[in-house]
Short mmCIF file of C-alpha atoms and ligand atoms in Angstrom, two decimals:
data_model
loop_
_atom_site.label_atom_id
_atom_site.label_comp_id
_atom_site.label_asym_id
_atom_site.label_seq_id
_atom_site.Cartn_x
_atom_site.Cartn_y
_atom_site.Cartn_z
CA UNK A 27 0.00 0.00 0.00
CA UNK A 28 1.24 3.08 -0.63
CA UNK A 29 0.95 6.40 1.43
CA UNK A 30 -2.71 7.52 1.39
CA UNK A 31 -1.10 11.43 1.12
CA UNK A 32 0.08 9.90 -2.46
CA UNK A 33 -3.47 8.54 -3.17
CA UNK A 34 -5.99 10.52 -5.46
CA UNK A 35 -8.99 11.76 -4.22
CA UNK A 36 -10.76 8.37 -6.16
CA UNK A 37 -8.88 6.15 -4.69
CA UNK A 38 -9.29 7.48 -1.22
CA UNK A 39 -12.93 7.79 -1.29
CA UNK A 40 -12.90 3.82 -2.74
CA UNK A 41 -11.23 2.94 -0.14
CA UNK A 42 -12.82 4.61 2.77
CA UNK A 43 -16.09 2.63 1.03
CA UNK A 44 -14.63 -0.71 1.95
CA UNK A 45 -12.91 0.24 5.30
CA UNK A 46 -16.44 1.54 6.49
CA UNK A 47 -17.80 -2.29 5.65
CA UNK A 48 -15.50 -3.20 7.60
CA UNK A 49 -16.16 -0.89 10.66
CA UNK A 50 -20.09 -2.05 10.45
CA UNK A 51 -18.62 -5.58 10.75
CA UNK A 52 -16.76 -4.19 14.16
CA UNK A 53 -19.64 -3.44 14.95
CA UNK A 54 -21.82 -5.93 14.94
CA UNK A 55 -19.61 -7.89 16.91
CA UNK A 56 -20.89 -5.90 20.31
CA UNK A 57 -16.99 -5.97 21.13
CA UNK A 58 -16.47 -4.85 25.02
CA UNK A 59 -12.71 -4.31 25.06
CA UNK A 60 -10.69 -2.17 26.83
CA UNK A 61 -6.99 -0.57 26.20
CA UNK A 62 -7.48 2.42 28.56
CA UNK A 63 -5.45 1.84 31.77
CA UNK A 64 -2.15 -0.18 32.47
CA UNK A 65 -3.54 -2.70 34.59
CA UNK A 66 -1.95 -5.59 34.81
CA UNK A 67 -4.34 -8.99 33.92
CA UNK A 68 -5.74 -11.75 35.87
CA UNK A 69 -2.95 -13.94 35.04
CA UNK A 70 -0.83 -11.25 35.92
CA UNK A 71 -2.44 -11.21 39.46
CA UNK A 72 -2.23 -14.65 39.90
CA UNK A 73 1.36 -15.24 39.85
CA UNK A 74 1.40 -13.40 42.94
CA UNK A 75 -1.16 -15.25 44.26
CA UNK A 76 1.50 -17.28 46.64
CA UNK A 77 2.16 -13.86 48.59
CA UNK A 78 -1.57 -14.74 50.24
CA UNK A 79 0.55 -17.75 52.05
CA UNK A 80 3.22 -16.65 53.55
CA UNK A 81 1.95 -15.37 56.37
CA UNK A 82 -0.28 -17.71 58.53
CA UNK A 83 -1.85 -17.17 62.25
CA UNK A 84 0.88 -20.11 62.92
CA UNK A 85 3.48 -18.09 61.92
CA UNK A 86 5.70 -15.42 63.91
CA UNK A 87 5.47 -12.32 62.66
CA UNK A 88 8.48 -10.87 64.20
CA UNK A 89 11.17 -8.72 61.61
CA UNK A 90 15.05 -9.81 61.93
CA UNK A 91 15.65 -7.14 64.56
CA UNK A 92 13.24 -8.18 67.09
CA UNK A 93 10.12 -6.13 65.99
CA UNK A 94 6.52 -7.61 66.12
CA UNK A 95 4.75 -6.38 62.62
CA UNK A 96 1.30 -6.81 64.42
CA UNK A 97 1.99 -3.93 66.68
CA UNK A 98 2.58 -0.12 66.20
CA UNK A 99 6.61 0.80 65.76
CA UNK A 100 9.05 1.64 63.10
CA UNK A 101 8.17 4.85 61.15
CA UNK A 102 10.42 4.18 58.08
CA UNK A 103 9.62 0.65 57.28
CA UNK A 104 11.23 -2.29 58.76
CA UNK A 105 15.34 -3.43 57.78
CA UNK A 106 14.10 -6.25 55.60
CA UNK A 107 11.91 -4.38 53.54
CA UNK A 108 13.83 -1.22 53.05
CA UNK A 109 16.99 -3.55 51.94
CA UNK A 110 14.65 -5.54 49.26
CA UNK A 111 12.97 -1.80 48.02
CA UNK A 112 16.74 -0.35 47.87
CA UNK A 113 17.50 -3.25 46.03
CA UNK A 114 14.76 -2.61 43.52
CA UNK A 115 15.70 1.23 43.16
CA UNK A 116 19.18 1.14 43.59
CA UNK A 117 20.02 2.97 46.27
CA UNK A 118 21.39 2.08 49.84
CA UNK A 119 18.55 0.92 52.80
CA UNK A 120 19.48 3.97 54.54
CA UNK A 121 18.55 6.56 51.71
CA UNK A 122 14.87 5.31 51.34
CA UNK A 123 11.72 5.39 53.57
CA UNK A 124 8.44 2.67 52.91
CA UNK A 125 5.80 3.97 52.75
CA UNK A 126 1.79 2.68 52.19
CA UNK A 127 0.81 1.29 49.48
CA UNK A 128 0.82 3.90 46.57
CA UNK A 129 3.60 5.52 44.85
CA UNK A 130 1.30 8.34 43.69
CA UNK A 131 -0.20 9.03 47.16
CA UNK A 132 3.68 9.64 48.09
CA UNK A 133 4.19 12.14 44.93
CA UNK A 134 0.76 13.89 46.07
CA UNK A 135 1.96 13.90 49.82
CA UNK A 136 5.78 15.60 48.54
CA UNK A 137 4.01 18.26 46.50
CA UNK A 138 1.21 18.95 49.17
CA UNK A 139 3.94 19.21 52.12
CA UNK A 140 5.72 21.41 49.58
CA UNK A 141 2.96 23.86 49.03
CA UNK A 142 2.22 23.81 52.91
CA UNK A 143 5.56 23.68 54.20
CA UNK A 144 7.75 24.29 51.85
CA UNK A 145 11.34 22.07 51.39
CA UNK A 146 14.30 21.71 53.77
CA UNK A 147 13.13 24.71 54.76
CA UNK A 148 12.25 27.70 52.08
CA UNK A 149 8.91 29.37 51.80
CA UNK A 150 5.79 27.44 51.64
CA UNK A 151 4.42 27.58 47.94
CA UNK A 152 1.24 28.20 48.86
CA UNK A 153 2.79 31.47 49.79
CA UNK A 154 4.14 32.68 46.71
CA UNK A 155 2.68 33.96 43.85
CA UNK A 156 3.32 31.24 41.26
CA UNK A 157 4.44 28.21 41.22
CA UNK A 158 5.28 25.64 38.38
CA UNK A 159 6.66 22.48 37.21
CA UNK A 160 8.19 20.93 33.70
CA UNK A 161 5.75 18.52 32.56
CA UNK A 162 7.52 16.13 29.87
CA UNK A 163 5.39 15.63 27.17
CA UNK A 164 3.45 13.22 26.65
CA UNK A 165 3.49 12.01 29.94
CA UNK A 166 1.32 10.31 32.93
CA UNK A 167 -1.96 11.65 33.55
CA UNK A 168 -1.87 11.49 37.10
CA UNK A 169 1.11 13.23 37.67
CA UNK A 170 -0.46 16.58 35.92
CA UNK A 171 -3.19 15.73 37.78
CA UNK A 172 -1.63 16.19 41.24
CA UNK A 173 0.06 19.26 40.15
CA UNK A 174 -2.98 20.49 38.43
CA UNK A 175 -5.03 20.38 41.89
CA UNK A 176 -2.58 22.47 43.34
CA UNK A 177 -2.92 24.88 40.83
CA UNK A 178 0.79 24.83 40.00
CA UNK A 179 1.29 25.89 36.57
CA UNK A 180 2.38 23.07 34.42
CA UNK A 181 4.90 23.59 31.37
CA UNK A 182 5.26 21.39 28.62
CA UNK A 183 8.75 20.13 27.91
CA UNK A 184 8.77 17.85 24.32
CA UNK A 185 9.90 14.31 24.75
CA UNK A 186 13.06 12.87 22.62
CA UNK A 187 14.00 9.17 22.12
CA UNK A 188 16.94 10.02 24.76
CA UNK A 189 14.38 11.73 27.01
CA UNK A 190 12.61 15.07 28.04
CA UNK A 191 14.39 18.52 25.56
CA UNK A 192 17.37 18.89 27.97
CA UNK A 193 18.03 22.09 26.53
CA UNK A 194 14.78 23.67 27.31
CA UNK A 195 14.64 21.93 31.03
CA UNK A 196 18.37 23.52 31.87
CA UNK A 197 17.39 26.77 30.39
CA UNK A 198 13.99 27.03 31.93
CA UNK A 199 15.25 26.13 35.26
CA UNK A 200 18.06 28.60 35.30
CA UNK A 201 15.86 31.34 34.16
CA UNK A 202 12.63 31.10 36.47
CA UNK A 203 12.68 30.67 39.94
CA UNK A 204 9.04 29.90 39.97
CA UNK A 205 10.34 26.48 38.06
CA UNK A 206 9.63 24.17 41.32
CA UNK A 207 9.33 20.50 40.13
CA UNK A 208 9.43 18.60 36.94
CA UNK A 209 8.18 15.31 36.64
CA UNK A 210 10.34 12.08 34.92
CA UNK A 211 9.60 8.31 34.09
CA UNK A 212 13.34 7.86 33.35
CA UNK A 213 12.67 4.07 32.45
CA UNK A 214 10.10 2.93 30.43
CA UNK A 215 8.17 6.15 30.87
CA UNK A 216 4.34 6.44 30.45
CA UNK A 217 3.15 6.60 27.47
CA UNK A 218 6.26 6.06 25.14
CA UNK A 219 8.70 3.40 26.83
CA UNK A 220 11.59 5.57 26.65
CA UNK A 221 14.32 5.57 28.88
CA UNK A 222 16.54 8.44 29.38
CA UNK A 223 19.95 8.37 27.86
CA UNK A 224 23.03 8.77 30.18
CA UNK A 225 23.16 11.99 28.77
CA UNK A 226 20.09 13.13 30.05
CA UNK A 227 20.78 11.57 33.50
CA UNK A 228 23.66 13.23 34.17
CA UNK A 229 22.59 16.62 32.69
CA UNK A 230 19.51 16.55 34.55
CA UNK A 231 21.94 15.92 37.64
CA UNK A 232 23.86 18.72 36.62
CA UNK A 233 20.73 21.43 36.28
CA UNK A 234 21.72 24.58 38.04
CA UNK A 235 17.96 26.07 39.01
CA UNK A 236 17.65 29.64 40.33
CA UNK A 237 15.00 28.08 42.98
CA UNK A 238 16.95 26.26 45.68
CA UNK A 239 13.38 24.44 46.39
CA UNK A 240 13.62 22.98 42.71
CA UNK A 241 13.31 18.93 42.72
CA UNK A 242 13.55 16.27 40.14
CA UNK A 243 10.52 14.06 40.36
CA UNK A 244 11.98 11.13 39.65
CA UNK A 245 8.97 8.41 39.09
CA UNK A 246 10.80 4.92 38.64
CA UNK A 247 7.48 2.89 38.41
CA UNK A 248 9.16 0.52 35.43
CA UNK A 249 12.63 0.08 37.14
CA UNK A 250 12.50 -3.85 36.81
CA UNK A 251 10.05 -3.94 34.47
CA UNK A 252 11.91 -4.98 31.08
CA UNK A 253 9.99 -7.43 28.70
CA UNK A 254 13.26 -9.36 27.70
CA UNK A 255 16.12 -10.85 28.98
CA UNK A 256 19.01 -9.61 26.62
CA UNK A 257 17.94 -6.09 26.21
CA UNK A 258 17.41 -4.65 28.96
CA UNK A 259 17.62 -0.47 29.42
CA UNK A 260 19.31 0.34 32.39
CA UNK A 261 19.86 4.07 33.65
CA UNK A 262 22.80 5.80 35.57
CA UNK A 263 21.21 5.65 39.41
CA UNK A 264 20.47 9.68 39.83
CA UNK A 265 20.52 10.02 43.35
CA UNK A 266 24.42 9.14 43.64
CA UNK A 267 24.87 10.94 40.23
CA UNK A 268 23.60 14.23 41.60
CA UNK A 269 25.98 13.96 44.30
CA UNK A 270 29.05 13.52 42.43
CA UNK A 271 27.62 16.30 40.65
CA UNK A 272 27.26 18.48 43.80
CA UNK A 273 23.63 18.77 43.78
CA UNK A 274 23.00 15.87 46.46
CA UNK A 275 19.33 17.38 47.56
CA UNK A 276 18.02 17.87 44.28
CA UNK A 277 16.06 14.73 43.46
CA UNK A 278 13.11 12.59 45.38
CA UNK A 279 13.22 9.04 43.65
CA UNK A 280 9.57 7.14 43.63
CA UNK A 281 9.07 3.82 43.17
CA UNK A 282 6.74 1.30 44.30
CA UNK A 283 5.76 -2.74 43.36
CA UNK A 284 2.30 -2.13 42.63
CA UNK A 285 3.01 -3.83 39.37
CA UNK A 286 5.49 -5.89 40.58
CA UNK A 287 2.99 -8.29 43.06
CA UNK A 288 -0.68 -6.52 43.29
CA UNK A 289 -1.42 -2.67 42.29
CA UNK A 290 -3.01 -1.04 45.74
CA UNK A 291 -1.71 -3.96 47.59
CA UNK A 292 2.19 -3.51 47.05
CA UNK A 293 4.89 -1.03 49.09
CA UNK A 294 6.16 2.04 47.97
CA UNK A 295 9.10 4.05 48.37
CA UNK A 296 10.78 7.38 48.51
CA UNK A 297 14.75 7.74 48.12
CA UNK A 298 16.38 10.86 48.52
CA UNK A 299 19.51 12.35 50.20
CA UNK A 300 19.80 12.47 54.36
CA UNK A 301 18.84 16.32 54.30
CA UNK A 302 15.33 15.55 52.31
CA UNK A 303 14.77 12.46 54.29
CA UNK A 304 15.17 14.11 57.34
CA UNK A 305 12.74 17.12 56.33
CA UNK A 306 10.00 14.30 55.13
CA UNK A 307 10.10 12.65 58.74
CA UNK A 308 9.11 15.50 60.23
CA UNK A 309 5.93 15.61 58.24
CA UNK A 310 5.74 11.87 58.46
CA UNK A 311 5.73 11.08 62.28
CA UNK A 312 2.66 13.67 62.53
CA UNK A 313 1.17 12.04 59.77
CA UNK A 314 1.17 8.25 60.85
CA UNK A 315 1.95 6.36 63.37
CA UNK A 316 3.48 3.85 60.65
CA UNK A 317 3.05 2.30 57.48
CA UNK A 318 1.47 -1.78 57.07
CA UNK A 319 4.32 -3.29 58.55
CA UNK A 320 2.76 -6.91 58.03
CA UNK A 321 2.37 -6.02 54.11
CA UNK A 322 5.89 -4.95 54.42
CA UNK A 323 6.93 -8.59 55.50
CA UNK A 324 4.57 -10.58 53.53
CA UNK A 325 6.37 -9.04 50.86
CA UNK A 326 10.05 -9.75 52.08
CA UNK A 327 9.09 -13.29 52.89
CA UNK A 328 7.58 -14.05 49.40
CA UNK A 329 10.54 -12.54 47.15
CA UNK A 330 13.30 -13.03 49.57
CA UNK A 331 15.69 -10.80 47.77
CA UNK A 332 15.89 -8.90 44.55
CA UNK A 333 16.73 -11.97 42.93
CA UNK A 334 13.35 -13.53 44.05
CA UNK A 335 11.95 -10.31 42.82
CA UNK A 336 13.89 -10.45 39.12
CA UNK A 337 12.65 -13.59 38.75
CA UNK A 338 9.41 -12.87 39.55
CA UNK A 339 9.65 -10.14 36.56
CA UNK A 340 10.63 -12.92 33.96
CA UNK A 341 7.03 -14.10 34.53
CA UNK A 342 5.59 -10.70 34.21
CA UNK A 343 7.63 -10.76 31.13
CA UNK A 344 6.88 -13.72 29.64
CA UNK A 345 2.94 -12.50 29.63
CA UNK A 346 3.43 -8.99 28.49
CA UNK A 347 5.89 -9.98 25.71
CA UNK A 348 3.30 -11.57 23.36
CA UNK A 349 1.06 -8.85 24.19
CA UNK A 350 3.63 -5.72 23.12
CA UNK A 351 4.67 -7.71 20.32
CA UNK A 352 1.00 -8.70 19.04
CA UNK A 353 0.32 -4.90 19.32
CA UNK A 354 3.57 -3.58 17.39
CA UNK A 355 2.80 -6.41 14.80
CA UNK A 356 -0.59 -5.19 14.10
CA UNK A 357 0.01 -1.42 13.81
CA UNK A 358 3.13 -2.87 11.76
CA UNK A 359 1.01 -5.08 9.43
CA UNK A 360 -1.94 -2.74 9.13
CA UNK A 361 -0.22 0.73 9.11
CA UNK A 362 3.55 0.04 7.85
CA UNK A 363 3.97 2.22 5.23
CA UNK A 364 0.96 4.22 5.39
CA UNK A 365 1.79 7.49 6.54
CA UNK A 366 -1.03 8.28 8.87
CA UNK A 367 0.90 7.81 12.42
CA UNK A 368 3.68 6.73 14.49
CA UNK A 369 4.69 3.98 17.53
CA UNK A 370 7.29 3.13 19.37
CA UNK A 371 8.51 0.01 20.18
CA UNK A 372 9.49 -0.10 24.32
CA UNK A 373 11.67 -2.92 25.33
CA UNK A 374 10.03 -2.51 29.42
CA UNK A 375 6.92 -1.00 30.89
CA UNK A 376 3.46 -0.99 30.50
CA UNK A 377 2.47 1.14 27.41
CA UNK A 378 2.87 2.20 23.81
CA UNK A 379 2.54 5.45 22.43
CA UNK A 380 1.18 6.27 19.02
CA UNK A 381 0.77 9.15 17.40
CA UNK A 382 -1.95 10.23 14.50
CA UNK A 383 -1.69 12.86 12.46
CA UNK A 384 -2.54 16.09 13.43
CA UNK A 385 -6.27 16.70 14.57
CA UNK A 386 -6.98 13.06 14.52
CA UNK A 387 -6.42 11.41 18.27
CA UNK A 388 -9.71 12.23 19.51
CA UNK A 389 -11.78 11.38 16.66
CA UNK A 390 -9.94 8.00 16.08
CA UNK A 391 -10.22 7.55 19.95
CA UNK A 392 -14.44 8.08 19.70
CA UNK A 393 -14.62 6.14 16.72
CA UNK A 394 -12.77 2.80 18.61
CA UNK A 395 -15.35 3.58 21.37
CA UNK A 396 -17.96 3.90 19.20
CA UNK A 397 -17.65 0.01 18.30
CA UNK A 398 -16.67 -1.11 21.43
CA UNK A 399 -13.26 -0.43 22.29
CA UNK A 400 -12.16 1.69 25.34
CA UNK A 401 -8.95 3.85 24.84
CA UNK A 402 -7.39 6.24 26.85
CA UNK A 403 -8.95 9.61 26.32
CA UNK A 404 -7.05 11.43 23.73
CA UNK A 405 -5.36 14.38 25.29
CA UNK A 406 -4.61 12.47 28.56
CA UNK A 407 -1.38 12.32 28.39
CA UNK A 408 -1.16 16.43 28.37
CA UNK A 409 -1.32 18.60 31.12
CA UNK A 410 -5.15 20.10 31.38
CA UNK A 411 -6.05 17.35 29.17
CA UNK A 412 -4.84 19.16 26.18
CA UNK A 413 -2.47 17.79 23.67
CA UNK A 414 -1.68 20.91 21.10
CA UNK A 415 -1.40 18.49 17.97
CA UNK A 416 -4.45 16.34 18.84
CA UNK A 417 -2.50 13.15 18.13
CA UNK A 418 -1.33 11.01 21.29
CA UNK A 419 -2.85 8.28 22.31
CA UNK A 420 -2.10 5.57 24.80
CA UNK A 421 -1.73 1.82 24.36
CA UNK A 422 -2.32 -0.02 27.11
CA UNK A 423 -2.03 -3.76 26.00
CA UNK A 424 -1.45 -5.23 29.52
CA UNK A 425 -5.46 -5.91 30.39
CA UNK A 426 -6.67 -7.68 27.86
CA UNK A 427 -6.37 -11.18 27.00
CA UNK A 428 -4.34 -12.07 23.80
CA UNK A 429 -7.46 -12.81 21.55
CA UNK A 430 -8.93 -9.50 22.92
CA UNK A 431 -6.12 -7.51 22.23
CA UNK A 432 -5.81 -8.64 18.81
CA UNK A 433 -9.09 -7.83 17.79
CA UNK A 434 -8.75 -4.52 19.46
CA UNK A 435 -5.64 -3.73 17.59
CA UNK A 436 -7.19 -4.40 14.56
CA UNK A 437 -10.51 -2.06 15.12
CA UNK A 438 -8.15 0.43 16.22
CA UNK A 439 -5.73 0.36 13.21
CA UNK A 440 -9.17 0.36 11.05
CA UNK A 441 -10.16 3.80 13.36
CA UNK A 442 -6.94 5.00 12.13
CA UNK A 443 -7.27 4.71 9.10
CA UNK A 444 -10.58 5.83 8.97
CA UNK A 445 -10.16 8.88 10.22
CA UNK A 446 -6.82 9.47 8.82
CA UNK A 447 -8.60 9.31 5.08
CA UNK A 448 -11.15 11.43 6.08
CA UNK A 449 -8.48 14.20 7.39
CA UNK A 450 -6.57 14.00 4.08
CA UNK A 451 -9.93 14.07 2.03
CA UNK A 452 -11.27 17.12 4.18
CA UNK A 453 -8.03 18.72 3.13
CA UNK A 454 -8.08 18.26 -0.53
CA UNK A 455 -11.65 20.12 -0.18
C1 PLP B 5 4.58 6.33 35.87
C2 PLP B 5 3.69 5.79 36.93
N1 PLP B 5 3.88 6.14 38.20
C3 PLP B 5 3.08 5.68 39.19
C4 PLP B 5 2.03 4.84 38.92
C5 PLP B 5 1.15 4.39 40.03
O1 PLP B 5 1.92 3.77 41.00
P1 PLP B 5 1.33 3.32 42.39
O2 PLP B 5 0.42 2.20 42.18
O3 PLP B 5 2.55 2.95 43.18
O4 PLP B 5 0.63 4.51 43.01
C6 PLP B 5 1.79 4.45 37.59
C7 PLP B 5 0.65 3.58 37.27
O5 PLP B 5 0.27 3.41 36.15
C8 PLP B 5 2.64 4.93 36.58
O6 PLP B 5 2.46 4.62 35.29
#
């Protein structure tokens, strides 16, 4: 097939004829299938499913140091746990505190302390007149969405294939002291899969912000979450990078295993430098009395190390593999060649990003739901909910079952093409 921007107006209008019989078909199936969020699947779930035995009423629930888990105690999480989380993120035990069971719900509680308190000290941001943050684009939803409730102004920042426009984020943090936060997926990120180059690890450890308050948001959700054995991305560890580069305070590093045993059942994490760990405390021993302590051991005596836990990833893997590769291969098959939109290909995470042409995500995005297929709203992955070009949309292959997610590849590359002819026809008008 060739481009349809090389097709006459005929042969267009010929062809939209027989896609549209096709759509009808979709249609009549009474399809129910969803692509929105990155959930993982049933069978996902269940390989967890041993965690629900590892703790009995026969068995002693007493950590290596001598603490009970049923009772109150231990603010930060207990040893074992922090030493399998630091595994996971790569930092030392005693850089990182456990917290509940939502990574999110620790990025909400860092930028609401912020705005009340302010950070190691400066002035509360409720206090000043603006406030904003670098918002990679596209990016996760519910990032902009915690920034957006604070009414901190968000700022888009274009992606690259080696990461967020370094050159804008080091010019826009020395200029504006406003600049508070910016917001990274440094592996894997949400939507596109890509992980930052070293390059854009160690300039973003390097930044030189006019506001001493400024952090890195750095949102590791993927961090052991690669789809194949040989090719694996791996990133230069930022918090020890922005010490050697003298900025030791500048980062807070998230991370949690909601997709690692079971999403709002798992542990999450913050690691940062002693100076913003001590500041959090101080929030954190008003705030609770202590985190699930006997989730916090389930999960050390399931995994047993990070080994445990990389091995437990293989069989993540070996699930979402087929899926990622049944979705490039469609958009591949149907698409190749065509000219109406782009994908990438992420060797880790949880999504795939595609982009239409110009003025055609939400359209192609109704017309999938139209016969049955659930996508994430076009425009999500913008702050406000507004993508300038109208063309990103999320892939979220991880919820569906194999069968499902082949049919709903296919309705969506006929949506796309669809829509796509009637864009280029609607020009030649
Ligand atoms: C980049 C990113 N961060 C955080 C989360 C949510 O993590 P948690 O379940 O730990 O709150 C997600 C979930 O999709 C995500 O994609």
């Amino acid at each position: 097939m060739k481009p349809y921007v090389e097709m006459t107006k005929e042969e267009l209008q010929e062809l939209r004829k027989e896609l549209s019989a096709q759509y009808k078909e979709f249609q009549g199936r009474d399809l129910k299938l969803d692509m929105s969020r990155g959930k993982p699947s049933a069978e996902q779930l269940d390989i967890s499913m041993g965690m629900m035995d590892v703790l009995s009423s026969n068995d002693d629930l007493t950590c290596d140091d001598g603490t009970d888990c049923r009772n109150y105690g231990v603010l930060d999480g207990i040893k074992e746990a922090k030493e399998l989380l630091a595994d996971m993120m790569e930092v030392a035990p005693d850089h990182i505190i456990i917290y509940g069971n939502s990574s999110l719900n620790v990025m909400y509680d860092t930028v609401s302390r912020s705005m009340t308190h302010g950070v190691m000290g400066s002035t509360p941001w409720c206090k000043l007149d603006k406030v904003k943050f670098l918002c990679p684009v596209p990016g996760y939803d519910r990032h902009f969405s915690i920034t957006e409730y604070f009414g901190i102004e968000m700022i888009n920042v274009p992606m690259t294939p080696t990461g967020p426009d370094m050159d804008l984020v080091e010019q826009l943090v020395a200029a504006d002291d406003s600049i508070k936060g910016i917001w990274c997926v440094p592996k894997y990120s949400n939507p596109q899969g890509i992980s930052y180059s070293d390059e854009t690890v160690r300039r973003f450890a390097r930044l030189k912000p006019v506001a001493s308050d400024f952090r890195i948001y750095w949102d590791n959700a993927y961090t052991i979450h690669h789809l194949y054995d040989n090719e694996q991305d791996h990133l230069i560890e930022i918090l020890a990078e922005c010490k050697r580069a003298g900025n030791p305070d500048m980062v807070y590093k998230f991370a949690s295993t909601s997709k690692v045993s079971f999403p709002g059942s798992g542990i999450a994490a913050i690691a940062a430098s002693e100076n913003n760990l001590t500041d959090i405390m101080k929030q954190l021993k008003i705030q609770t009395i202590g985190h699930d302590k006997v989730n916090q051991l389930r999960h050390v005596r399931f995994f047993g190390d990070i080994h445990g836990m990389v091995e437990h990833m293989r069989k993540h893997a070996d699930i979402m593999r087929p899926k990622f590769e049944a979705v490039i291969e469609t958009l591949e098959k149907e698409l190749g060649g065509l000219e109406v939109g782009e994908w990438t290909c992420p060797k880790g995470g949880y999504f795939i990003s595609f982009d239409s042409l110009d003025g055609c995500a939400k359209t192609i995005v109704a017309k999938c739901k139209k016969a049955g297929l659930v996508m994430t709203g076009a425009g999500a992955t913008y702050p406000y909910g507004k993508d300038p070009h109208d063309s990103n949309i999320r892939i979220a292959p991880s919820y569906p079952t194999l069968p499902d997610l082949k049919q709903a590849m296919e309705l969506f590359a006929l949506c796309v093409k669809i829509v796509s002819i009637d864009h280029i026809l609607s020009e030649m008008a």
